[in-house]
Amino acid sequence: MKPVRHPVAPCPHFSQGDRVPPFVVGRSFIIVLLLAICVAPSRVAGAPPGTGVPAHIADGPQIRISQIYGGGGLANALYQNDFIELHNAGQTAVDVTGWSIQYFRGSQMDKPAFRLDLSGVIPPGGYYLAAGYSSKGCNVGTLPCGAPLPPADAANLTVDIANSYAMVYLVDHQNTLPEFCRSDIAPLDMVGYGTTAPCYEGDGPAPGASNTTAVIRQDAGCQDADQNEADFVTGAPTPRNSAAQAVVCVPQAVTLASWAAHADGSAVQLTWETVCEVANAGFNIYRGPSAAGPWARINATLIPAQMPGATDGGQYAWTDAAVEAGVTYWYILEDVALDGALARHDPVAVTVARPNAVGLTRAHALQESSLPLWLLATGVLGLITAGGRLLRRTHRQT
C-alpha cells in the first residue's frame, strides 16, 4: 500500500539564487535603512559657531604698543606729528617686517582701518617709532606747532590720530582690517583709549589724551596686565625710536606656554601650562560674559603653584561645572606672587554645547536634527512583524 501524501501549501516561487522572498528583502531593507538613518549621529540643529580668539595673543612675540600721541602739529602741541611707539618687552630680538599698526579713529570706526606698515628688527628692550599726520596749528594755520619727531622707523603721514578716543591694533600682517572690535582680528597687542572706546583689553579703556599729553604704557613700556585701564596713564609725550636707549623688562612672575578653555559635556575644562614660574604662590580664575568682563572669581580658594618659589614650569587643570548650555563664557587667569603681587593673562573663550535630544548609546546619540522617536519605534515593530511572517512561512513549508 502506498503511503498517503497530505496536501501542503505550494512553495512560493523563487528565482534562481534567491534565499528569501523578494517582498521580505525589500521590506527589511527599507526598515533597516530607516533604522540606520535614525541612529546615525547628525549635526545638532543650531549648534553654536566657533568662538573667536582673544584680543591679545599670550604666546606671541612680546612687542607692545607703548605710547600713542594724537596732538601732532595742533595748537600748543609738543611735537609736529602724531606717532605710535612700540617696545620690545621680550628677551630676544623680533623682526617686524610684514607687520602693521592698524588704527580706527573715533569718528570713522565704521570704515576700514588706517594702516601703518612696519619693517626692521626691534632688539630686546628696544623701541620703534611710527610717525603719523601733522596738523597746521601755528602761524594762523600755516605751520605745525611743536618740535620735530626723532627720525621715525616707519611712517604714514595720512594716519591722523585722535586724542579723545580710538583703537590701535598691532598685527603680524599687512592686510587692512575691515572692521573694529572683531573677535577674529587676533592682534599681537591692542589699545582702546578714551572713555567712549567700544573695545579694549581688560575691564576698561586707557584714558584719553590731548594736544599736550600722550597715552603712555607704565614702567617704560614693560607693564602689561592686559588691562588697558590699568596699564596706561597720560603724560607728556616722549617719542623713542630705534636709536633710543633700550629698557629690558624683568620677566613676569609666570610665563605661559598655553592657556585654553574647552567644553567638556556640561562643564568647561580650563588648562594651562607654564614655561617658568618666578616666586609664584598660585592662581585665580575669573569668568565673564564677554572679553570686556565684568569678571567674577570662580575658585573659592587659591589654586596652589605646583612648586612655590621654583622657576620651573608646570601643567594645571581646573573644571568649571557651573555653566549653562548654549552660553559663551570668557575666562581670565591671574597669577599671585609670593609677595602678593597680581598679574592677569589674556582672556580665552568657549561656548558650552547644547545637550543631545535623545541618547541611544554613548557613542551614537539621536540628536536634535535626527528622525523622531516614533519613527524608530515603528521601524522596530515593522522589522519584528516581517520576521514573524517569514518564520511562519518557513514553518508551513516544512
mmCIF file of C-alpha atoms in Angstrom:
data_model
loop_
_atom_site.group_PDB
_atom_site.id
_atom_site.type_symbol
_atom_site.label_atom_id
_atom_site.label_comp_id
_atom_site.label_asym_id
_atom_site.label_seq_id
_atom_site.Cartn_x
_atom_site.Cartn_y
_atom_site.Cartn_z
ATOM 1 C CA MET A 1 0.000 0.000 0.000
ATOM 2 C CA LYS A 2 1.349 3.376 -0.992
ATOM 3 C CA PRO A 3 1.834 5.912 1.747
ATOM 4 C CA VAL A 4 -0.706 8.709 1.812
ATOM 5 C CA ARG A 5 0.639 12.167 0.944
ATOM 6 C CA HIS A 6 -1.098 15.049 2.654
ATOM 7 C CA PRO A 7 -1.550 18.219 0.604
ATOM 8 C CA VAL A 8 0.686 21.109 1.595
ATOM 9 C CA ALA A 9 0.679 24.719 0.570
ATOM 10 C CA PRO A 10 2.601 25.280 -2.624
ATOM 11 C CA CYS A 11 6.078 26.667 -2.185
ATOM 12 C CA PRO A 12 6.445 30.260 -3.273
ATOM 13 C CA HIS A 13 8.317 30.769 -6.499
ATOM 14 C CA PHE A 14 11.956 31.692 -6.082
ATOM 15 C CA SER A 15 14.064 32.976 -8.902
ATOM 16 C CA GLN A 16 17.423 31.359 -9.258
ATOM 17 C CA GLY A 17 19.821 32.426 -6.499
ATOM 18 C CA ASP A 18 17.105 33.870 -4.169
ATOM 19 C CA ARG A 19 17.339 32.935 -0.497
ATOM 20 C CA VAL A 20 14.292 34.715 0.859
ATOM 21 C CA PRO A 21 11.183 36.084 -0.819
ATOM 22 C CA PRO A 22 11.797 39.398 -2.604
ATOM 23 C CA PHE A 23 8.973 41.192 -0.752
ATOM 24 C CA VAL A 24 10.660 40.301 2.541
ATOM 25 C CA VAL A 25 14.029 41.516 1.301
ATOM 26 C CA GLY A 26 12.557 44.820 0.112
ATOM 27 C CA ARG A 27 10.596 45.495 3.299
ATOM 28 C CA SER A 28 13.513 44.551 5.530
ATOM 29 C CA PHE A 29 15.865 46.755 3.542
ATOM 30 C CA ILE A 30 13.580 49.791 3.963
ATOM 31 C CA ILE A 31 13.205 49.173 7.703
ATOM 32 C CA VAL A 32 16.936 48.712 8.213
ATOM 33 C CA LEU A 33 17.608 51.863 6.175
ATOM 34 C CA LEU A 34 15.216 53.850 8.367
ATOM 35 C CA LEU A 35 16.888 52.490 11.474
ATOM 36 C CA ALA A 36 20.321 53.380 10.136
ATOM 37 C CA ILE A 37 19.202 56.929 9.419
ATOM 38 C CA CYS A 38 17.635 57.183 12.858
ATOM 39 C CA VAL A 39 20.619 56.059 14.874
ATOM 40 C CA ALA A 40 23.310 57.747 12.766
ATOM 41 C CA PRO A 41 24.744 60.788 14.531
ATOM 42 C CA SER A 42 23.720 64.067 12.935
ATOM 43 C CA ARG A 43 24.625 67.703 13.311
ATOM 44 C CA VAL A 44 22.889 69.399 16.210
ATOM 45 C CA ALA A 45 20.390 71.960 14.979
ATOM 46 C CA GLY A 46 21.510 75.424 15.873
ATOM 47 C CA ALA A 47 24.924 74.326 17.125
ATOM 48 C CA PRO A 48 26.893 77.364 18.296
ATOM 49 C CA PRO A 49 29.650 78.604 15.968
ATOM 50 C CA GLY A 50 33.271 78.509 16.946
ATOM 51 C CA THR A 51 34.361 81.140 19.394
ATOM 52 C CA GLY A 52 36.599 83.830 18.469
ATOM 53 C CA VAL A 53 40.182 84.378 19.524
ATOM 54 C CA PRO A 54 41.036 86.767 22.476
ATOM 55 C CA ALA A 55 42.044 90.372 21.838
ATOM 56 C CA HIS A 56 45.666 89.659 22.779
ATOM 57 C CA ILE A 57 47.791 86.612 21.970
ATOM 58 C CA ALA A 58 49.628 85.490 25.104
ATOM 59 C CA ASP A 59 52.279 83.336 23.422
ATOM 60 C CA GLY A 60 53.132 85.818 20.626
ATOM 61 C CA PRO A 61 56.291 87.963 20.449
ATOM 62 C CA GLN A 62 56.330 90.488 23.281
ATOM 63 C CA ILE A 63 56.115 93.603 21.126
ATOM 64 C CA ARG A 64 53.745 96.048 22.804
ATOM 65 C CA ILE A 65 52.149 99.381 21.956
ATOM 66 C CA SER A 66 53.915 101.651 24.449
ATOM 67 C CA GLN A 67 52.800 105.192 23.506
ATOM 68 C CA ILE A 68 50.122 106.930 21.408
ATOM 69 C CA TYR A 69 50.114 110.642 20.636
ATOM 70 C CA GLY A 70 47.475 112.417 18.546
ATOM 71 C CA GLY A 71 48.224 116.114 19.058
ATOM 72 C CA GLY A 72 50.893 116.433 16.397
ATOM 73 C CA GLY A 73 51.053 119.968 14.980
ATOM 74 C CA LEU A 74 47.906 121.237 16.724
ATOM 75 C CA ALA A 75 47.761 124.335 18.921
ATOM 76 C CA ASN A 76 50.165 124.027 21.871
ATOM 77 C CA ALA A 77 51.345 120.643 20.576
ATOM 78 C CA LEU A 78 54.687 119.415 21.851
ATOM 79 C CA TYR A 79 55.527 117.584 18.595
ATOM 80 C CA GLN A 80 54.754 118.272 14.959
ATOM 81 C CA ASN A 81 53.494 114.766 14.111
ATOM 82 C CA ASP A 82 51.207 112.179 15.611
ATOM 83 C CA PHE A 83 53.015 108.965 16.496
ATOM 84 C CA ILE A 84 52.627 105.430 17.813
ATOM 85 C CA GLU A 85 55.537 103.873 19.674
ATOM 86 C CA LEU A 86 56.290 100.158 20.107
ATOM 87 C CA HIS A 87 58.501 98.470 22.699
ATOM 88 C CA ASN A 88 60.080 95.019 22.735
ATOM 89 C CA ALA A 89 59.392 93.739 26.248
ATOM 90 C CA GLY A 90 60.871 90.316 25.466
ATOM 91 C CA GLN A 91 64.351 88.877 25.840
ATOM 92 C CA THR A 92 65.023 88.300 22.128
ATOM 93 C CA ALA A 93 65.106 90.463 19.003
ATOM 94 C CA VAL A 94 61.930 90.449 16.862
ATOM 95 C CA ASP A 95 61.713 91.096 13.120
ATOM 96 C CA VAL A 96 58.545 93.125 12.482
ATOM 97 C CA THR A 97 58.894 93.163 8.704
ATOM 98 C CA GLY A 98 55.461 92.464 7.206
ATOM 99 C CA TRP A 99 53.618 93.593 10.355
ATOM 100 C CA SER A 100 51.423 96.667 10.600
ATOM 101 C CA ILE A 101 49.804 99.052 13.053
ATOM 102 C CA GLN A 102 46.097 99.475 12.261
ATOM 103 C CA TYR A 103 44.139 102.402 13.599
ATOM 104 C CA PHE A 104 40.412 103.118 13.931
ATOM 105 C CA ARG A 105 39.672 106.804 14.540
ATOM 106 C CA GLY A 106 36.765 107.588 16.843
ATOM 107 C CA SER A 107 34.677 109.335 14.181
ATOM 108 C CA GLN A 108 35.465 106.765 11.450
ATOM 109 C CA MET A 109 35.060 103.415 13.192
ATOM 110 C CA ASP A 110 32.555 102.194 10.609
ATOM 111 C CA LYS A 111 35.271 102.360 7.904
ATOM 112 C CA PRO A 112 38.350 100.175 7.276
ATOM 113 C CA ALA A 113 41.403 100.835 9.413
ATOM 114 C CA PHE A 114 44.199 103.249 8.609
ATOM 115 C CA ARG A 115 47.311 101.131 8.165
ATOM 116 C CA LEU A 116 50.928 101.865 9.002
ATOM 117 C CA ASP A 117 53.263 99.183 7.613
ATOM 118 C CA LEU A 118 56.376 98.131 9.549
ATOM 119 C CA SER A 119 59.792 96.715 8.723
ATOM 120 C CA GLY A 120 63.030 96.098 10.562
ATOM 121 C CA VAL A 121 64.181 94.388 13.761
ATOM 122 C CA ILE A 122 63.463 95.542 17.331
ATOM 123 C CA PRO A 123 66.173 94.353 19.765
ATOM 124 C CA PRO A 124 65.365 93.267 23.343
ATOM 125 C CA GLY A 125 64.185 96.334 25.247
ATOM 126 C CA GLY A 126 64.268 98.420 22.082
ATOM 127 C CA TYR A 127 61.736 100.986 20.879
ATOM 128 C CA TYR A 128 60.235 101.623 17.440
ATOM 129 C CA LEU A 129 58.706 104.935 16.310
ATOM 130 C CA ALA A 130 55.913 105.116 13.708
ATOM 131 C CA ALA A 131 55.069 108.671 12.597
ATOM 132 C CA GLY A 132 51.630 109.880 11.508
ATOM 133 C CA TYR A 133 49.808 113.040 10.451
ATOM 134 C CA SER A 134 50.947 116.633 11.085
ATOM 135 C CA SER A 135 48.319 119.352 11.575
ATOM 136 C CA LYS A 136 48.845 123.064 10.936
ATOM 137 C CA GLY A 137 48.124 124.721 14.246
ATOM 138 C CA CYS A 138 50.547 127.629 14.361
ATOM 139 C CA ASN A 139 51.095 130.903 12.474
ATOM 140 C CA VAL A 140 47.414 131.263 11.537
ATOM 141 C CA GLY A 141 47.199 127.638 10.497
ATOM 142 C CA THR A 142 50.109 127.589 8.068
ATOM 143 C CA LEU A 143 52.751 125.745 10.118
ATOM 144 C CA PRO A 144 52.678 122.841 12.561
ATOM 145 C CA CYS A 145 53.206 123.525 16.240
ATOM 146 C CA GLY A 146 55.786 121.665 18.278
ATOM 147 C CA ALA A 147 59.203 120.127 17.790
ATOM 148 C CA PRO A 148 60.105 117.659 15.038
ATOM 149 C CA LEU A 149 59.963 113.979 15.966
ATOM 150 C CA PRO A 150 63.152 111.930 16.221
ATOM 151 C CA PRO A 151 63.790 110.078 12.942
ATOM 152 C CA ALA A 152 60.896 107.648 12.528
ATOM 153 C CA ASP A 153 61.399 103.929 11.900
ATOM 154 C CA ALA A 154 58.174 103.853 9.834
ATOM 155 C CA ALA A 155 55.711 106.495 8.680
ATOM 156 C CA ASN A 156 52.299 107.038 7.103
ATOM 157 C CA LEU A 157 51.588 110.760 7.236
ATOM 158 C CA THR A 158 47.898 110.223 6.429
ATOM 159 C CA VAL A 159 47.238 108.453 9.745
ATOM 160 C CA ASP A 160 45.501 111.203 11.739
ATOM 161 C CA ILE A 161 45.359 110.021 15.361
ATOM 162 C CA ALA A 162 42.584 111.297 17.621
ATOM 163 C CA ASN A 163 43.068 112.454 21.189
ATOM 164 C CA SER A 164 39.564 111.758 22.514
ATOM 165 C CA TYR A 165 39.020 108.069 21.758
ATOM 166 C CA ALA A 166 40.219 105.481 19.241
ATOM 167 C CA MET A 167 41.604 101.962 18.947
ATOM 168 C CA VAL A 168 45.058 100.809 17.860
ATOM 169 C CA TYR A 169 45.869 97.237 16.813
ATOM 170 C CA LEU A 170 49.281 95.648 16.256
ATOM 171 C CA VAL A 171 49.006 92.695 13.835
ATOM 172 C CA ASP A 172 51.511 90.390 12.154
ATOM 173 C CA HIS A 173 50.296 91.071 8.599
ATOM 174 C CA GLN A 174 49.612 93.973 6.239
ATOM 175 C CA ASN A 175 46.006 93.261 5.258
ATOM 176 C CA THR A 176 43.764 96.215 6.066
ATOM 177 C CA LEU A 177 41.277 95.381 8.812
ATOM 178 C CA PRO A 178 37.721 95.997 7.529
ATOM 179 C CA GLU A 179 36.064 96.441 10.946
ATOM 180 C CA PHE A 180 36.926 97.131 14.559
ATOM 181 C CA CYS A 181 36.192 95.003 17.648
ATOM 182 C CA ARG A 182 36.006 91.729 15.688
ATOM 183 C CA SER A 183 36.985 88.638 17.640
ATOM 184 C CA ASP A 184 38.870 87.198 14.647
ATOM 185 C CA ILE A 185 41.367 90.081 14.351
ATOM 186 C CA ALA A 186 43.850 88.211 16.600
ATOM 187 C CA PRO A 187 46.193 91.145 17.272
ATOM 188 C CA LEU A 188 49.551 90.850 18.973
ATOM 189 C CA ASP A 189 48.539 93.846 21.064
ATOM 190 C CA MET A 190 45.589 96.228 21.212
ATOM 191 C CA VAL A 191 44.834 99.505 22.969
ATOM 192 C CA GLY A 192 41.432 101.156 23.229
ATOM 193 C CA TYR A 193 41.626 104.610 24.788
ATOM 194 C CA GLY A 194 39.138 107.294 25.734
ATOM 195 C CA THR A 195 36.007 106.779 27.830
ATOM 196 C CA THR A 196 33.810 106.002 24.806
ATOM 197 C CA ALA A 197 36.128 103.460 23.122
ATOM 198 C CA PRO A 198 33.908 100.449 22.288
ATOM 199 C CA CYS A 199 36.576 97.784 22.768
ATOM 200 C CA TYR A 200 39.780 97.458 24.763
ATOM 201 C CA GLU A 201 41.803 94.972 26.780
ATOM 202 C CA GLY A 202 40.596 94.181 30.272
ATOM 203 C CA ASP A 203 37.992 95.922 32.375
ATOM 204 C CA GLY A 204 38.127 99.376 30.786
ATOM 205 C CA PRO A 205 39.836 101.587 28.201
ATOM 206 C CA ALA A 206 43.007 103.571 28.692
ATOM 207 C CA PRO A 207 42.482 107.274 29.400
ATOM 208 C CA GLY A 208 42.127 109.748 26.556
ATOM 209 C CA ALA A 209 44.853 112.279 25.740
ATOM 210 C CA SER A 210 45.183 115.867 24.499
ATOM 211 C CA ASN A 211 47.365 118.119 22.351
ATOM 212 C CA THR A 212 49.944 118.134 25.133
ATOM 213 C CA THR A 213 49.617 114.610 26.521
ATOM 214 C CA ALA A 214 50.051 111.063 25.198
ATOM 215 C CA VAL A 215 48.657 107.662 26.211
ATOM 216 C CA ILE A 216 51.694 106.003 27.838
ATOM 217 C CA ARG A 217 52.244 102.415 28.982
ATOM 218 C CA GLN A 218 53.629 102.392 32.512
ATOM 219 C CA ASP A 219 57.055 101.156 33.614
ATOM 220 C CA ALA A 220 58.753 102.421 30.427
ATOM 221 C CA GLY A 221 56.551 100.098 28.360
ATOM 222 C CA CYS A 222 57.063 96.997 30.498
ATOM 223 C CA GLN A 223 53.756 96.840 32.392
ATOM 224 C CA ASP A 224 51.284 94.534 30.701
ATOM 225 C CA ALA A 225 48.477 93.014 32.756
ATOM 226 C CA ASP A 226 46.205 93.001 29.674
ATOM 227 C CA GLN A 227 44.272 95.820 31.317
ATOM 228 C CA ASN A 228 44.285 98.995 29.192
ATOM 229 C CA GLU A 229 42.745 100.970 32.039
ATOM 230 C CA ALA A 230 45.488 99.991 34.493
ATOM 231 C CA ASP A 231 48.453 99.643 32.135
ATOM 232 C CA PHE A 232 48.262 103.161 30.662
ATOM 233 C CA VAL A 233 48.400 106.693 32.020
ATOM 234 C CA THR A 234 48.548 110.104 30.349
ATOM 235 C CA GLY A 235 51.582 112.320 30.421
ATOM 236 C CA ALA A 236 53.916 114.429 28.314
ATOM 237 C CA PRO A 237 54.850 112.591 25.082
ATOM 238 C CA THR A 238 58.405 111.223 24.927
ATOM 239 C CA PRO A 239 58.809 109.618 21.474
ATOM 240 C CA ARG A 240 61.560 106.960 21.331
ATOM 241 C CA ASN A 241 62.892 105.408 18.141
ATOM 242 C CA SER A 242 65.292 102.543 17.443
ATOM 243 C CA ALA A 243 68.229 104.734 18.483
ATOM 244 C CA ALA A 244 66.821 105.318 21.993
ATOM 245 C CA GLN A 245 68.326 103.563 24.990
ATOM 246 C CA ALA A 246 66.830 100.101 25.443
ATOM 247 C CA VAL A 247 64.846 99.217 28.562
ATOM 248 C CA VAL A 248 64.916 95.456 29.146
ATOM 249 C CA CYS A 249 61.899 94.281 31.137
ATOM 250 C CA VAL A 250 62.130 91.933 34.111
ATOM 251 C CA PRO A 251 60.262 88.705 33.206
ATOM 252 C CA GLN A 252 56.762 88.296 34.605
ATOM 253 C CA ALA A 253 56.304 86.028 37.601
ATOM 254 C CA VAL A 254 54.623 83.469 35.353
ATOM 255 C CA THR A 255 55.343 82.884 31.686
ATOM 256 C CA LEU A 256 52.654 80.791 29.976
ATOM 257 C CA ALA A 257 53.177 78.182 27.283
ATOM 258 C CA SER A 258 49.421 77.739 26.844
ATOM 259 C CA TRP A 259 46.095 78.811 28.366
ATOM 260 C CA ALA A 260 42.853 77.387 26.987
ATOM 261 C CA ALA A 261 39.214 76.618 27.723
ATOM 262 C CA HIS A 262 37.443 73.535 26.307
ATOM 263 C CA ALA A 263 33.804 72.466 26.581
ATOM 264 C CA ASP A 264 33.593 69.020 28.186
ATOM 265 C CA GLY A 265 29.982 67.872 28.212
ATOM 266 C CA SER A 266 28.110 70.123 30.608
ATOM 267 C CA ALA A 267 31.281 71.651 32.077
ATOM 268 C CA VAL A 268 34.259 73.743 30.960
ATOM 269 C CA GLN A 269 37.755 72.356 31.352
ATOM 270 C CA LEU A 270 40.407 75.045 31.851
ATOM 271 C CA THR A 271 44.020 74.055 31.238
ATOM 272 C CA TRP A 272 47.272 75.977 31.321
ATOM 273 C CA GLU A 273 50.959 75.216 31.163
ATOM 274 C CA THR A 274 53.748 77.455 32.404
ATOM 275 C CA VAL A 275 57.222 77.788 30.926
ATOM 276 C CA CYS A 276 58.579 79.149 34.198
ATOM 277 C CA GLU A 277 57.270 80.491 37.492
ATOM 278 C CA VAL A 278 59.230 83.061 39.493
ATOM 279 C CA ALA A 279 58.149 83.279 43.147
ATOM 280 C CA ASN A 280 54.623 82.200 42.245
ATOM 281 C CA ALA A 281 52.168 81.240 45.000
ATOM 282 C CA GLY A 282 49.264 80.157 42.801
ATOM 283 C CA PHE A 283 46.421 81.151 40.511
ATOM 284 C CA ASN A 284 42.905 82.559 40.455
ATOM 285 C CA ILE A 285 40.370 82.140 37.634
ATOM 286 C CA TYR A 286 37.819 84.787 36.703
ATOM 287 C CA ARG A 287 34.763 84.300 34.479
ATOM 288 C CA GLY A 288 32.840 86.918 32.497
ATOM 289 C CA PRO A 289 30.172 87.231 29.782
ATOM 290 C CA SER A 290 32.478 88.957 27.272
ATOM 291 C CA ALA A 291 36.115 89.845 26.625
ATOM 292 C CA ALA A 292 35.472 93.135 28.441
ATOM 293 C CA GLY A 293 34.010 91.485 31.580
ATOM 294 C CA PRO A 294 32.734 92.176 34.143
ATOM 295 C CA TRP A 295 34.803 89.479 35.857
ATOM 296 C CA ALA A 296 33.921 87.315 38.852
ATOM 297 C CA ARG A 297 36.348 84.980 40.607
ATOM 298 C CA ILE A 298 35.125 81.370 40.444
ATOM 299 C CA ASN A 299 37.705 79.463 42.522
ATOM 300 C CA ALA A 300 36.867 79.580 46.231
ATOM 301 C CA THR A 301 40.488 79.186 47.313
ATOM 302 C CA LEU A 302 43.810 79.875 45.646
ATOM 303 C CA ILE A 303 44.862 77.202 43.136
ATOM 304 C CA PRO A 304 48.333 76.447 44.524
ATOM 305 C CA ALA A 305 51.511 76.509 42.468
ATOM 306 C CA GLN A 306 52.943 73.064 41.989
ATOM 307 C CA MET A 307 56.333 74.142 43.352
ATOM 308 C CA PRO A 308 56.022 77.552 45.072
ATOM 309 C CA GLY A 309 59.125 79.668 44.627
ATOM 310 C CA ALA A 310 60.625 77.430 41.923
ATOM 311 C CA THR A 311 61.482 78.648 38.436
ATOM 312 C CA ASP A 312 60.325 75.525 36.588
ATOM 313 C CA GLY A 313 57.064 75.245 34.669
ATOM 314 C CA GLY A 314 54.065 73.058 35.380
ATOM 315 C CA GLN A 315 50.777 71.789 33.957
ATOM 316 C CA TYR A 316 47.427 72.712 35.523
ATOM 317 C CA ALA A 317 43.732 71.918 35.044
ATOM 318 C CA TRP A 318 40.565 73.225 36.674
ATOM 319 C CA THR A 319 36.895 72.410 35.948
ATOM 320 C CA ASP A 320 34.063 74.948 35.915
ATOM 321 C CA ALA A 321 30.831 72.986 36.333
ATOM 322 C CA ALA A 322 28.573 75.991 36.998
ATOM 323 C CA VAL A 323 27.843 76.708 33.330
ATOM 324 C CA GLU A 324 24.775 76.618 31.091
ATOM 325 C CA ALA A 325 24.356 75.018 27.666
ATOM 326 C CA GLY A 326 24.474 77.323 24.670
ATOM 327 C CA VAL A 327 26.261 80.131 26.534
ATOM 328 C CA THR A 328 29.689 81.588 25.664
ATOM 329 C CA TYR A 329 31.961 82.206 28.643
ATOM 330 C CA TRP A 330 35.219 84.166 28.888
ATOM 331 C CA TYR A 331 37.958 83.338 31.406
ATOM 332 C CA ILE A 332 40.999 85.194 32.756
ATOM 333 C CA LEU A 333 43.908 83.547 34.567
ATOM 334 C CA GLU A 334 45.523 85.531 37.377
ATOM 335 C CA ASP A 335 48.955 84.872 38.922
ATOM 336 C CA VAL A 336 49.505 85.516 42.606
ATOM 337 C CA ALA A 337 53.149 86.053 43.529
ATOM 338 C CA LEU A 338 54.610 85.114 46.906
ATOM 339 C CA ASP A 339 54.737 88.818 47.784
ATOM 340 C CA GLY A 340 51.035 89.226 46.906
ATOM 341 C CA ALA A 341 51.549 90.947 43.532
ATOM 342 C CA LEU A 342 48.857 90.119 40.959
ATOM 343 C CA ALA A 343 49.145 89.741 37.170
ATOM 344 C CA ARG A 344 46.475 88.694 34.691
ATOM 345 C CA HIS A 345 46.847 86.840 31.410
ATOM 346 C CA ASP A 346 44.784 87.183 28.267
ATOM 347 C CA PRO A 347 41.121 86.112 28.235
ATOM 348 C CA VAL A 348 40.037 82.912 26.478
ATOM 349 C CA ALA A 349 36.513 81.988 25.377
ATOM 350 C CA VAL A 350 34.456 78.817 24.967
ATOM 351 C CA THR A 351 30.832 78.008 24.099
ATOM 352 C CA VAL A 352 29.140 75.184 26.017
ATOM 353 C CA ALA A 353 27.328 72.894 23.554
ATOM 354 C CA ARG A 354 23.643 72.143 23.872
ATOM 355 C CA PRO A 355 22.858 68.544 25.005
ATOM 356 C CA ASN A 356 21.641 65.885 22.574
ATOM 357 C CA ALA A 357 17.853 65.403 22.429
ATOM 358 C CA VAL A 358 17.726 61.582 22.986
ATOM 359 C CA GLY A 359 20.644 59.319 23.881
ATOM 360 C CA LEU A 360 20.622 55.865 22.246
ATOM 361 C CA THR A 361 24.151 54.929 23.218
ATOM 362 C CA ARG A 362 27.128 56.940 24.433
ATOM 363 C CA ALA A 363 28.762 56.631 21.053
ATOM 364 C CA HIS A 364 25.712 57.213 18.825
ATOM 365 C CA ALA A 365 23.215 59.796 20.037
ATOM 366 C CA LEU A 366 19.908 60.724 18.484
ATOM 367 C CA GLN A 367 20.428 64.439 18.147
ATOM 368 C CA GLU A 368 18.022 67.309 17.540
ATOM 369 C CA SER A 369 18.007 67.035 13.775
ATOM 370 C CA SER A 370 17.592 63.210 13.697
ATOM 371 C CA LEU A 371 14.317 61.406 12.909
ATOM 372 C CA PRO A 372 11.756 61.360 15.767
ATOM 373 C CA LEU A 373 11.479 58.505 18.248
ATOM 374 C CA TRP A 374 8.073 57.346 16.995
ATOM 375 C CA LEU A 375 9.628 56.553 13.611
ATOM 376 C CA LEU A 376 12.314 54.469 15.272
ATOM 377 C CA ALA A 377 9.661 52.514 17.199
ATOM 378 C CA THR A 378 7.644 51.994 14.004
ATOM 379 C CA GLY A 379 10.718 50.636 12.247
ATOM 380 C CA VAL A 380 11.477 48.186 15.050
ATOM 381 C CA LEU A 381 7.869 46.897 15.114
ATOM 382 C CA GLY A 382 7.893 46.544 11.334
ATOM 383 C CA LEU A 383 11.071 44.509 11.465
ATOM 384 C CA ILE A 384 9.620 42.227 14.154
ATOM 385 C CA THR A 385 6.404 41.751 12.123
ATOM 386 C CA ALA A 386 8.310 40.936 8.945
ATOM 387 C CA GLY A 387 10.490 38.469 10.796
ATOM 388 C CA GLY A 388 7.431 36.733 12.290
ATOM 389 C CA ARG A 389 5.802 36.348 8.863
ATOM 390 C CA LEU A 390 8.984 34.931 7.446
ATOM 391 C CA LEU A 391 9.196 32.375 10.277
ATOM 392 C CA ARG A 392 5.529 31.318 9.773
ATOM 393 C CA ARG A 393 6.060 30.851 6.041
ATOM 394 C CA THR A 394 9.146 28.780 6.715
ATOM 395 C CA HIS A 395 7.260 26.645 9.250
ATOM 396 C CA ARG A 396 4.414 25.954 6.823
ATOM 397 C CA GLN A 397 6.878 24.923 4.137
ATOM 398 C CA THR A 398 8.405 22.340 6.403
#
